[in-house]
Coordinates of C-alpha atoms in Angstrom, one line a residue:
Chain K
X1 CA 115.4 106.0 108.0
X2 CA 118.7 104.5 108.7
X3 CA 120.3 103.9 105.7
X4 CA 123.5 103.1 107.3
X5 CA 122.1 99.8 108.0
X6 CA 123.9 96.9 106.1
X7 CA 121.0 94.8 106.1
X8 CA 117.9 97.1 105.6
X9 CA 115.6 94.0 105.0
X10 CA 115.0 90.9 106.8
X11 CA 113.0 87.7 106.4
X12 CA 111.7 85.2 108.5
X13 CA 110.4 82.1 106.7
X14 CA 111.7 78.6 105.9
X15 CA 114.7 77.2 104.6
X16 CA 113.8 73.7 103.1
X17 CA 114.7 70.9 101.0
X18 CA 112.1 70.3 98.5
X19 CA 111.0 67.1 96.4
X20 CA 109.6 68.4 93.3
X21 CA 107.7 66.7 90.3
X22 CA 106.5 68.4 87.3
X23 CA 105.2 67.3 83.8
X24 CA 108.9 68.1 82.9
X25 CA 110.8 66.7 85.2
X26 CA 111.5 65.6 89.0
X27 CA 114.0 66.6 91.5
X28 CA 114.5 64.5 94.6
X29 CA 116.5 67.0 96.8
X30 CA 116.2 70.8 95.5
X31 CA 116.8 73.9 97.5
X32 CA 113.6 75.6 98.4
X33 CA 111.7 77.2 101.1
X34 CA 109.9 80.7 101.1
X35 CA 113.0 82.4 102.9
X36 CA 115.4 81.2 100.4
X37 CA 113.7 82.4 97.3
X38 CA 112.5 85.4 99.1
X39 CA 116.2 86.5 99.9
X40 CA 117.8 85.3 96.6
X41 CA 115.1 87.5 94.8
X42 CA 115.7 90.4 97.2
X43 CA 119.4 90.4 97.0
X44 CA 119.2 91.7 93.3
X45 CA 118.1 94.9 94.9
X46 CA 119.4 95.1 98.6
X47 CA 121.2 93.0 101.0
X48 CA 119.0 90.9 103.1
X49 CA 119.3 89.0 106.2
X50 CA 117.7 85.7 106.7
X51 CA 115.8 84.4 109.8
X52 CA 115.5 80.3 109.4
X53 CA 116.4 77.2 110.8
X54 CA 118.0 74.5 109.1
X55 CA 118.8 70.6 110.2
X56 CA 122.4 69.2 110.5
X57 CA 121.4 67.7 107.2
X58 CA 121.4 71.0 105.2
X59 CA 123.8 70.5 102.3
X60 CA 126.8 72.8 102.5
X61 CA 126.3 73.6 98.6
X62 CA 122.8 74.9 99.6
X63 CA 124.5 77.4 101.9
X64 CA 127.2 78.4 99.4
X65 CA 124.2 79.3 97.1
X66 CA 122.9 81.9 99.7
X67 CA 126.7 82.9 100.2
X68 CA 127.0 83.9 96.5
X69 CA 124.7 86.7 97.4
X70 CA 124.6 89.9 99.9
X71 CA 122.7 87.7 102.3
X72 CA 123.3 87.9 105.7
X73 CA 123.5 83.9 107.2
X74 CA 124.1 85.2 110.9
X75 CA 120.1 84.6 111.6
X76 CA 120.5 80.8 109.8
X77 CA 120.4 78.5 113.0
X78 CA 121.7 75.4 112.5
X79 CA 119.5 72.7 114.8
X80 CA 120.1 69.0 115.3
X81 CA 117.5 67.3 113.3
X82 CA 116.5 67.1 109.7
X83 CA 115.9 70.3 107.5
X84 CA 112.3 71.1 107.0
X85 CA 111.3 69.1 103.7
X86 CA 108.1 69.5 101.5
X87 CA 107.3 67.6 98.4
X88 CA 105.1 68.6 96.0
X89 CA 103.4 67.7 92.6
X90 CA 102.3 69.9 89.6
X91 CA 99.9 68.4 87.2
X92 CA 99.6 69.1 83.6
X93 CA 98.4 72.6 83.9
X94 CA 100.9 73.8 86.5
X95 CA 98.4 76.0 88.5
X96 CA 97.9 73.9 91.4
X97 CA 100.8 72.4 93.8
X98 CA 99.8 69.3 95.4
X99 CA 101.4 68.6 98.4
X100 CA 102.3 65.1 98.8
X101 CA 104.6 65.1 102.1
X102 CA 105.5 67.6 104.5
X103 CA 108.0 67.0 107.3
X104 CA 108.4 70.0 109.9
X105 CA 111.7 68.4 111.4
X106 CA 113.5 71.3 113.2
X107 CA 110.9 73.9 112.3
X108 CA 108.9 72.0 115.1
X109 CA 110.8 73.7 118.1
X110 CA 112.0 76.7 116.1
X111 CA 112.2 79.8 118.1
X112 CA 113.4 82.7 116.4
X113 CA 115.7 85.0 118.1
X114 CA 116.6 88.5 116.7
X115 CA 120.2 90.0 117.6
X116 CA 120.4 92.8 115.1
X117 CA 122.5 95.9 116.0
X118 CA 120.5 97.9 113.9
X119 CA 117.1 96.6 113.3
X120 CA 116.0 96.1 109.6
X121 CA 113.4 98.7 108.5
X122 CA 111.8 96.4 106.1
X123 CA 110.8 93.1 107.5
X124 CA 108.9 90.3 105.7
X125 CA 107.2 87.4 107.6
X126 CA 106.9 84.8 105.0
X127 CA 104.6 82.1 105.2
X128 CA 105.0 80.4 108.6
X129 CA 103.0 79.4 111.5
X130 CA 101.7 83.1 112.8
X131 CA 102.6 82.3 116.1
X132 CA 106.3 82.4 114.8
X133 CA 105.3 85.8 112.9
X134 CA 103.9 87.2 116.2
X135 CA 107.6 86.3 118.0
X136 CA 109.4 87.9 115.3
X137 CA 107.4 91.2 115.3
X138 CA 107.5 91.1 119.3
X139 CA 111.3 91.3 118.9
X140 CA 111.9 93.3 115.9
X141 CA 109.4 96.1 117.5
X142 CA 107.6 98.4 115.0
X143 CA 110.0 101.3 114.7
X144 CA 108.3 104.4 113.1
X145 CA 109.9 103.9 110.0
X146 CA 109.5 100.1 109.7
X147 CA 107.7 98.5 107.2
X148 CA 106.3 94.9 107.7
X149 CA 104.8 92.6 105.4
X150 CA 103.7 89.2 105.7
X151 CA 102.3 86.0 103.8
X152 CA 100.2 83.1 104.9
X153 CA 98.4 80.3 103.6
X154 CA 95.3 78.0 103.8
X155 CA 97.0 75.9 106.2
X156 CA 97.0 78.9 108.9
X157 CA 93.9 80.4 107.8
X158 CA 91.8 77.1 108.8
X159 CA 93.9 76.3 111.7
X160 CA 95.4 79.7 113.6
X161 CA 92.8 82.5 112.3
X162 CA 92.7 84.2 115.7
X163 CA 96.6 84.4 115.6
X164 CA 96.9 85.3 112.0
X165 CA 94.3 88.1 112.5
X166 CA 96.6 89.4 115.4
X167 CA 99.5 89.4 113.1
X168 CA 97.5 91.2 110.5
X169 CA 96.6 94.2 112.6
X170 CA 100.2 94.6 113.2
X171 CA 101.3 94.7 109.5
X172 CA 101.6 97.6 106.8
X173 CA 101.1 95.0 104.0
X174 CA 99.9 91.5 103.2
X175 CA 101.0 89.5 100.2
X176 CA 98.7 86.7 99.5
X177 CA 97.3 84.3 96.4
X178 CA 93.8 84.9 95.3
X179 CA 92.3 81.6 96.6
X180 CA 93.4 82.3 100.3
X181 CA 92.7 86.2 100.3
X182 CA 89.0 84.9 99.1
X183 CA 89.1 82.1 102.2
X184 CA 90.4 84.7 104.6
X185 CA 88.0 87.4 103.6
X186 CA 85.3 84.7 103.1
X187 CA 84.4 87.0 100.1
X188 CA 84.3 85.7 96.7
X189 CA 84.8 89.2 95.0
X190 CA 88.4 90.1 95.3
X191 CA 87.8 93.7 95.0
X192 CA 85.9 93.3 98.3
X193 CA 88.3 90.7 99.7
X194 CA 91.1 92.8 99.4
X195 CA 89.0 95.8 101.2
X196 CA 87.7 93.3 104.1
X197 CA 91.3 92.6 104.7
X198 CA 92.4 95.9 104.6
X199 CA 90.1 96.7 107.2
X200 CA 91.5 94.3 109.7
X201 CA 94.8 96.5 109.7
X202 CA 97.3 95.9 106.4
X203 CA 97.2 99.8 104.7
X204 CA 98.3 97.5 101.4
X205 CA 97.1 94.2 100.1
X206 CA 98.8 92.3 97.3
X207 CA 96.9 89.6 95.9
X208 CA 99.2 87.3 93.7
X209 CA 96.9 85.5 90.9
X210 CA 99.7 83.1 89.3
X211 CA 99.3 83.4 85.5
X212 CA 96.5 86.1 85.8
X213 CA 98.8 88.8 87.5
X214 CA 98.3 90.9 91.0
X215 CA 95.7 92.9 91.9
X216 CA 97.1 95.7 94.8
X217 CA 95.0 97.7 97.1
X218 CA 97.0 100.7 98.4
X219 CA 95.9 104.1 99.6
X220 CA 92.7 103.6 98.9
X221 CA 93.0 102.8 95.4
X222 CA 93.6 99.5 93.3
X223 CA 96.0 98.9 90.6
X224 CA 96.4 95.4 88.6
X225 CA 99.1 94.1 86.4
X226 CA 99.0 91.1 84.3
X227 CA 101.6 88.2 84.6
X228 CA 104.6 88.4 82.4
X229 CA 103.5 86.1 79.5
X230 CA 105.7 83.0 79.8
X231 CA 105.5 80.2 77.2
X232 CA 107.7 77.9 79.1
X233 CA 106.8 77.7 82.7
X234 CA 108.8 74.6 84.4
X235 CA 108.3 74.7 87.9
X236 CA 106.1 77.1 89.6
X237 CA 107.6 76.5 93.1
X238 CA 108.8 79.9 94.6
X239 CA 107.2 82.1 92.3
X240 CA 105.1 83.8 95.0
X241 CA 108.2 84.2 97.4
X242 CA 110.3 85.4 94.5
X243 CA 107.8 88.2 93.9
X244 CA 107.8 89.0 97.6
X245 CA 111.4 89.1 97.5
X246 CA 111.7 91.4 94.6
X247 CA 109.0 93.8 95.6
X248 CA 110.1 94.3 99.0
X249 CA 114.0 94.5 98.1
X250 CA 113.1 97.3 95.6
X251 CA 111.0 98.9 98.4
X252 CA 113.9 98.7 100.8
X253 CA 116.6 99.9 98.4
X254 CA 114.5 102.8 97.2
X255 CA 113.1 103.9 100.5
X256 CA 109.6 105.0 98.8
X257 CA 106.5 103.5 99.9
X258 CA 104.5 106.0 97.5
X259 CA 101.9 104.5 95.1
X260 CA 103.9 104.8 91.9
X261 CA 106.9 103.2 93.5
X262 CA 104.7 100.5 95.0
X263 CA 103.7 99.9 91.2
X264 CA 107.2 99.7 90.1
X265 CA 108.1 97.1 92.9
X266 CA 105.0 95.1 91.9
X267 CA 106.0 94.6 88.5
X268 CA 110.0 94.0 89.5
X269 CA 108.3 91.1 91.4
X270 CA 106.1 89.9 88.3
X271 CA 109.3 89.7 86.4
X272 CA 111.8 87.9 89.0
X273 CA 109.1 85.7 89.6
X274 CA 108.6 85.0 85.6
X275 CA 112.3 84.1 85.9
X276 CA 111.9 81.8 88.8
X277 CA 109.5 79.6 87.0
X278 CA 112.0 78.7 84.1
X279 CA 113.7 76.4 85.6
X280 CA 113.8 74.0 89.2
X281 CA 114.7 75.8 92.1
X282 CA 117.0 78.5 92.4
X283 CA 118.6 77.5 89.2
X284 CA 117.2 80.4 87.0
X285 CA 117.8 83.0 89.5
X286 CA 121.5 82.2 89.8
X287 CA 121.8 82.7 86.1
X288 CA 120.1 86.1 86.4
X289 CA 121.6 89.6 86.5
X290 CA 120.1 92.9 87.1
X291 CA 120.3 93.7 83.2
X292 CA 118.3 90.7 82.3
X293 CA 115.7 92.1 85.2
X294 CA 115.8 95.4 83.5
X295 CA 115.2 94.3 79.6
X296 CA 112.1 92.1 80.8
X297 CA 110.8 94.8 83.0
X298 CA 111.0 97.2 80.1
X299 CA 109.0 94.7 77.5
X300 CA 106.6 94.2 80.5
X301 CA 106.0 97.8 80.7
X302 CA 105.2 97.9 77.0
X303 CA 103.2 95.1 77.7
X304 CA 100.9 96.5 80.3
X305 CA 100.7 100.4 78.8
X306 CA 98.2 101.6 76.0
Chain Y
X1 CA 89.1 101.3 52.6
X2 CA 85.5 102.7 51.7
X3 CA 85.2 105.2 54.7
X4 CA 81.8 106.4 52.8
X5 CA 80.1 103.3 54.2
X6 CA 77.2 104.1 56.5
X7 CA 77.8 101.2 58.3
X8 CA 81.2 99.7 58.4
X9 CA 80.7 97.3 61.1
X10 CA 78.3 94.5 60.9
X11 CA 77.6 91.6 63.5
X12 CA 76.0 88.6 63.1
X13 CA 74.6 86.7 66.1
X14 CA 71.7 86.4 68.7
X15 CA 69.1 88.8 69.7
X16 CA 67.3 86.9 72.8
X17 CA 64.9 87.2 75.5
X18 CA 67.2 86.6 78.9
X19 CA 65.9 85.2 82.1
X20 CA 68.4 86.2 84.5
X21 CA 68.9 85.3 88.2
X22 CA 72.0 86.8 90.2
X23 CA 72.4 86.9 93.9
X24 CA 71.3 90.8 93.7
X25 CA 67.9 90.0 91.9
X26 CA 66.2 88.4 89.1
X27 CA 64.5 89.4 85.6
X28 CA 62.2 87.3 83.5
X29 CA 61.9 89.0 80.8
X30 CA 65.4 90.8 79.9
X31 CA 66.6 92.3 76.6
X32 CA 69.7 90.4 75.9
X33 CA 71.8 88.2 73.0
X34 CA 75.5 88.4 71.9
X35 CA 74.4 91.0 68.8
X36 CA 72.3 93.2 71.0
X37 CA 75.1 94.0 73.8
X38 CA 77.8 93.7 70.8
X39 CA 75.9 96.2 68.6
X40 CA 74.9 98.5 71.4
X41 CA 78.7 98.8 72.9
X42 CA 79.8 99.1 69.1
X43 CA 77.8 102.1 68.5
X44 CA 79.5 104.5 71.1
X45 CA 82.5 104.3 68.5
X46 CA 80.9 103.6 65.0
X47 CA 77.4 103.0 63.3
X48 CA 76.7 99.2 63.3
X49 CA 74.3 96.7 61.3
X50 CA 72.9 93.8 63.1
X51 CA 72.1 90.8 61.4
X52 CA 70.0 88.5 63.4
X53 CA 66.6 86.9 64.0
X54 CA 63.7 87.4 66.4
X55 CA 60.3 86.1 66.9
X56 CA 56.8 88.0 66.5
X57 CA 56.6 87.7 70.2
X58 CA 59.8 90.3 70.2
X59 CA 58.8 93.5 72.1
X60 CA 58.7 96.9 70.4
X61 CA 60.4 98.4 73.5
X62 CA 63.4 96.3 73.0
X63 CA 63.6 97.3 69.1
X64 CA 63.1 100.7 70.4
X65 CA 66.3 100.5 72.7
X66 CA 68.5 99.6 69.9
X67 CA 66.8 102.3 67.6
X68 CA 68.2 104.9 70.3
X69 CA 71.5 104.4 68.6
X70 CA 73.5 104.5 65.2
X71 CA 72.1 100.5 64.8
X72 CA 70.9 99.6 61.2
X73 CA 68.1 97.1 61.7
X74 CA 67.6 96.5 58.0
X75 CA 69.0 93.0 58.6
X76 CA 67.2 91.8 61.8
X77 CA 64.5 89.8 60.3
X78 CA 61.1 88.7 62.0
X79 CA 60.4 85.4 61.8
X80 CA 56.8 83.6 63.0
X81 CA 57.7 81.7 66.1
X82 CA 59.3 82.8 69.4
X83 CA 62.3 84.8 70.2
X84 CA 65.6 83.1 71.3
X85 CA 65.2 82.4 75.1
X86 CA 68.1 81.6 77.5
X87 CA 67.7 81.6 81.0
X88 CA 70.8 81.4 83.4
X89 CA 71.6 81.8 87.1
X90 CA 74.8 83.2 88.6
X91 CA 76.1 82.0 92.0
X92 CA 77.5 83.6 94.9
X93 CA 80.6 84.4 93.2
X94 CA 79.3 85.7 89.6
X95 CA 81.8 84.0 87.7
X96 CA 80.0 81.2 86.1
X97 CA 77.0 81.3 84.3
X98 CA 74.8 78.3 85.1
X99 CA 72.5 77.6 82.0
X100 CA 69.1 76.6 83.2
X101 CA 67.2 76.8 79.7
X102 CA 67.6 77.3 76.2
X103 CA 65.0 77.6 73.6
X104 CA 66.4 78.1 70.1
X105 CA 62.8 79.1 68.7
X106 CA 63.4 81.3 65.4
X107 CA 67.0 80.5 65.6
X108 CA 66.6 76.9 64.4
X109 CA 65.5 77.7 60.8
X110 CA 67.8 81.2 60.8
X111 CA 69.7 81.4 57.5
X112 CA 71.0 84.9 57.2
X113 CA 70.8 86.8 53.8
X114 CA 72.8 89.9 53.5
X115 CA 72.0 92.7 51.1
X116 CA 74.5 95.3 51.9
X117 CA 74.9 97.7 49.2
X118 CA 78.5 98.4 50.5
X119 CA 79.6 95.2 52.5
X120 CA 80.7 96.2 55.9
X121 CA 84.8 96.5 56.2
X122 CA 84.6 95.0 59.9
X123 CA 82.7 92.0 60.5
X124 CA 81.9 90.1 63.8
X125 CA 80.8 86.7 63.7
X126 CA 79.4 86.5 67.3
X127 CA 79.0 83.3 69.3
X128 CA 76.2 81.2 67.0
X129 CA 76.3 77.8 65.0
X130 CA 79.8 78.0 62.9
X131 CA 77.5 76.9 60.1
X132 CA 75.6 79.9 60.3
X133 CA 79.2 81.9 60.8
X134 CA 80.5 80.2 57.5
X135 CA 77.0 81.4 55.9
X136 CA 77.8 85.0 56.5
X137 CA 81.6 84.6 55.5
X138 CA 80.2 83.0 52.1
X139 CA 78.0 86.2 51.4
X140 CA 80.3 88.7 53.0
X141 CA 82.9 87.5 51.1
X142 CA 86.4 88.9 52.5
X143 CA 87.4 92.0 50.5
X144 CA 90.9 92.2 50.7
X145 CA 90.6 95.4 53.4
X146 CA 87.8 93.6 55.5
X147 CA 88.7 92.3 59.2
X148 CA 86.9 89.5 60.3
X149 CA 86.5 88.5 64.0
X150 CA 84.6 85.7 65.5
X151 CA 83.6 84.2 69.1
X152 CA 82.5 80.7 70.0
X153 CA 81.6 78.6 72.9
X154 CA 82.0 75.2 74.6
X155 CA 78.9 73.9 72.8
X156 CA 80.2 74.5 69.2
X157 CA 83.8 73.3 70.4
X158 CA 82.3 70.1 71.5
X159 CA 79.8 69.6 68.8
X160 CA 80.8 71.2 65.6
X161 CA 84.7 71.4 65.9
X162 CA 85.0 70.6 62.2
X163 CA 82.9 73.6 61.1
X164 CA 84.2 76.0 63.7
X165 CA 87.8 75.0 62.5
X166 CA 87.0 76.0 58.9
X167 CA 85.7 79.3 60.2
X168 CA 88.9 80.0 62.2
X169 CA 91.0 79.4 59.0
X170 CA 89.1 82.2 57.2
X171 CA 88.8 85.0 60.1
X172 CA 91.5 87.4 60.9
X173 CA 90.9 87.4 64.9
X174 CA 89.0 85.4 67.8
X175 CA 87.7 86.7 70.7
X176 CA 87.3 83.6 73.2
X177 CA 87.1 83.2 76.7
X178 CA 90.1 81.6 78.6
X179 CA 88.1 78.1 79.5
X180 CA 87.2 77.8 75.9
X181 CA 90.7 78.8 74.7
X182 CA 92.0 75.9 76.4
X183 CA 89.2 73.4 75.5
X184 CA 89.6 74.6 71.5
X185 CA 93.4 74.3 71.8
X186 CA 93.6 71.4 74.1
X187 CA 96.2 73.1 76.1
X188 CA 96.2 74.3 79.4
X189 CA 98.9 76.9 79.0
X190 CA 97.1 80.0 77.9
X191 CA 100.0 81.5 76.2
X192 CA 100.5 78.0 74.0
X193 CA 96.8 78.1 73.4
X194 CA 97.1 81.3 72.1
X195 CA 99.9 80.4 69.8
X196 CA 98.3 77.2 68.7
X197 CA 94.7 79.0 67.8
X198 CA 96.8 81.6 65.8
X199 CA 98.2 78.5 63.6
X200 CA 95.0 77.7 62.8
X201 CA 94.0 81.0 61.0
X202 CA 93.4 84.0 63.2
X203 CA 96.4 86.7 63.1
X204 CA 95.0 87.8 66.5
X205 CA 94.0 85.8 69.6
X206 CA 92.0 87.9 72.2
X207 CA 91.3 85.7 75.4
X208 CA 88.8 87.3 77.7
X209 CA 89.5 86.1 81.1
X210 CA 86.6 87.5 83.1
X211 CA 87.9 89.0 86.5
X212 CA 91.4 88.6 85.4
X213 CA 91.1 90.9 82.2
X214 CA 92.5 90.0 78.6
X215 CA 95.7 88.3 77.1
X216 CA 96.1 89.1 73.2
X217 CA 98.7 87.5 70.9
X218 CA 98.9 89.8 67.7
X219 CA 102.0 90.4 65.5
X220 CA 103.9 87.6 67.1
X221 CA 103.8 89.4 70.4
X222 CA 101.4 89.3 73.5
X223 CA 100.1 92.1 75.6
X224 CA 97.6 91.7 78.3
X225 CA 95.6 94.0 80.6
X226 CA 93.9 93.4 83.8
X227 CA 90.3 93.6 84.1
X228 CA 88.9 97.2 85.3
X229 CA 88.7 96.6 89.2
X230 CA 84.9 96.7 90.2
X231 CA 83.5 96.5 93.5
X232 CA 79.8 96.1 92.4
X233 CA 79.6 93.6 89.6
X234 CA 75.8 93.2 89.4
X235 CA 74.9 90.8 86.4
X236 CA 77.8 89.6 84.1
X237 CA 75.6 88.7 81.5
X238 CA 76.9 90.2 78.0
X239 CA 80.4 91.5 79.2
X240 CA 82.4 89.5 76.6
X241 CA 79.8 90.8 73.8
X242 CA 80.2 94.4 74.9
X243 CA 83.9 93.8 75.1
X244 CA 84.1 92.7 71.5
X245 CA 81.5 95.4 70.3
X246 CA 83.6 98.1 71.8
X247 CA 86.6 96.6 70.6
X248 CA 85.6 96.3 67.1
X249 CA 83.4 99.6 67.1
X250 CA 86.9 101.4 68.0
X251 CA 89.0 99.4 65.4
X252 CA 86.2 100.2 62.8
X253 CA 86.2 103.9 63.7
X254 CA 89.9 104.3 63.6
X255 CA 90.5 101.9 60.8
X256 CA 93.8 101.3 62.0
X257 CA 94.6 97.5 62.9
X258 CA 98.3 98.3 64.3
X259 CA 99.5 96.7 67.8
X260 CA 99.1 100.0 69.5
X261 CA 95.5 100.4 68.4
X262 CA 94.5 97.3 69.2
X263 CA 95.8 97.7 72.8
X264 CA 93.5 101.0 72.9
X265 CA 90.7 98.9 71.6
X266 CA 91.2 96.2 73.8
X267 CA 91.3 98.5 76.8
X268 CA 88.0 100.1 75.7
X269 CA 86.5 96.8 75.2
X270 CA 87.6 96.3 78.9
X271 CA 85.8 99.8 80.0
X272 CA 82.9 99.4 78.4
X273 CA 82.3 95.6 79.6
X274 CA 83.0 97.1 83.1
X275 CA 79.9 99.4 82.6
X276 CA 77.7 96.6 81.1
X277 CA 78.0 94.5 84.4
X278 CA 77.0 97.1 86.6
X279 CA 73.1 96.8 85.8
X280 CA 70.9 94.4 84.5
X281 CA 70.7 93.9 80.6
X282 CA 71.5 97.0 78.6
X283 CA 70.3 99.2 81.5
X284 CA 73.9 100.8 82.2
X285 CA 74.8 101.0 78.7
X286 CA 71.6 103.0 78.1
X287 CA 72.9 105.6 80.7
X288 CA 76.3 105.4 79.4
X289 CA 78.2 108.2 77.3
X290 CA 81.4 108.7 75.8
X291 CA 83.0 111.1 78.3
X292 CA 82.0 108.4 81.1
X293 CA 83.8 106.1 78.9
X294 CA 87.0 108.2 78.6
X295 CA 87.0 109.2 82.2
X296 CA 87.0 105.3 83.2
X297 CA 89.7 104.7 80.3
X298 CA 92.0 107.6 81.8
X299 CA 91.6 106.0 85.3
X300 CA 92.1 102.4 83.6
X301 CA 95.2 103.8 82.1
X302 CA 96.6 105.0 85.4
X303 CA 95.8 101.5 87.0
X304 CA 97.9 99.4 84.1
X305 CA 100.7 101.6 84.0
X306 CA 104.0 101.6 86.0

C-alpha cells in the first residue's frame, strides 16, 4: 500500500445540522451528520478526507471544529441552498431515534466529484443514497489494496434495495445495525443474517447492536464484543458513525486487515462510540484524547476477558 | 466452608412437563422445569441437590434422566395430582416464549421441607413463587459461608413485588433476564437497573440478555460477555436455567467468589446454555461431556478477547 498518502482514509457521507431532543435536554442546531462523526472519530488514528456537501448556511464555527483535526476538507463542497437538516427525538430508553423531520436540502442534487492525487486506500461509504455510494465507488475505483466499507439504513433497504445490493457486491465490509441487518437479510437470526449478507459480497459483516455491543463475521468466523458499560448515556446520535470512524481509522493506521487486528479496531470503535454518547453532538469527542481512549480500552479489555 | 458436604449445591424450583412448539418442531410432553435444567447443567461441575415436587403422573424415564447424573433426589417430593405443566410456543425469531398454558397442579400446595444433614453452602432459588423462595431461605438459614442466588420472572414482579423484595434483601446474587431487570428496577438503562437492584440487596446482579449475552455487576464493577454465536438455535427453553446451573455449579466446585472466577463461571454458564438450545428439552445436555464444554469455552474465550 502507498503509505505516502497524506490521507489514507476517505469518507463520503452527510455533514448535517441536527435538531436533537433527549430526555436530558434539547439542542436546536447541533453539528451532526454521518461523515462529521466518522471523520472526527477516525482522526484520532489517521488523517482522513471528508467528502460531503454543505449549504451556504453552514456555520463557520462547525467548519472550524473539523479544522481542529487532521481532516482534509478539500472535498467538502459548498452549494447554494441549505445544509442537510435532521430533527430527531429520543424517548426515555434512548434506544430508538424517532425522526421528526428530514430536509435533504443541498443533498438533493449532490453528485460527489473526487479529485484525489493519490486515491485513499481505505474508503467508507457512510449512510447515504446507494446511488451516491456507487458514484464514489466508480470514481475511487477499487485499487487492489483498497479496503472499502459501507453503511446503510432501513430507508434505502426499503426503497433502493437493488442499488444497495450492487454496492454490497463491490465492498469489502459492511457496518450495519442489528435491526437493519435482519431487515436486509430477511432473517431474524443475526448469525444467519450475517452469513447471508456475506454471501452477497462483503468479506466482513460488522453488526452494531447499540447497548448490546457488536457482532462480527470475518474470515469465516465470528467474534462478538459487548458494549462498553455506560451509566450515563446522554445523546446516542453519532454512536454508529463514530464506531465506524474509529474502526476504519485504526485499520488505515495499522494497514493490517487480519482477524486479530480487526478485533482491536472494533474494540476501539466501541470505546470511541462510548465517549460520543456522553454529550451532545461532537462535544465529548472534542474533549477526548488518545490517552483517554487507551485507558478506557484497557478497562474494556478487562471487562471482556475471562 | 465444609467441603465434606456431598451436595454442596442445592436448587429449589420446578420440575415440569412442557409442551413445546418451535418453528423446527413440536414436542407434546418434554421433560422441563427450572430445577431440572439447573441441576443437570450444574452436575457437570458438582453434585447438586434438587428440591421440587412432581405429581404421580411423573414419568419414571424422566426421573432416570436425573439419576444419570450426580443429582440428589431425596428432596424431590411426589404428591398425588399432576406434575406442573407448561405449554409454550416460539415464533420465527425464537426470542420470546409465548406461554399458551400453565397448569400449576401439584405446585399449588407445595411447601418445601428441607432435611439436609449438612446444609448446602450454595443455594439457588430458581424461578418460583417468592413465598416459596422465602420458605426455603428460612429453613436453609444463611450460614456465614453460604452463597444464595435467585431468579424470578415478570409474573412475580407484577403480583408479588413486596415478597420478592424481601427475598432480594436476603440473597447474594440475582440472575434475571434483561426485560425483567428493567421491569423490576423500573429503569430502562440496564446499567442503572443493575445498580438499583444491587442497592436492594444482591451483591451480584447477573442480567441474562439471550442472544446478546450477559451483563454482570459485581464488586462495584461491571463485566459483560456476548452470547456464544450459534447458527442453529433449536429450542430456547431452559437456556437461562442451564446458564445459572453451570455458573452456580462451577462456583460451588471452585468455592471461589472472586471477580475473575465469577467471570469464568458466567462464561461457562453461557457455553452450557449454548448447548442446551441446540435441541429439545435436556436432549443436548444428555449428549454433552466436559471435554465438549471446555472446547467451546476455549473458542468462546478467543471470540471475546482482543
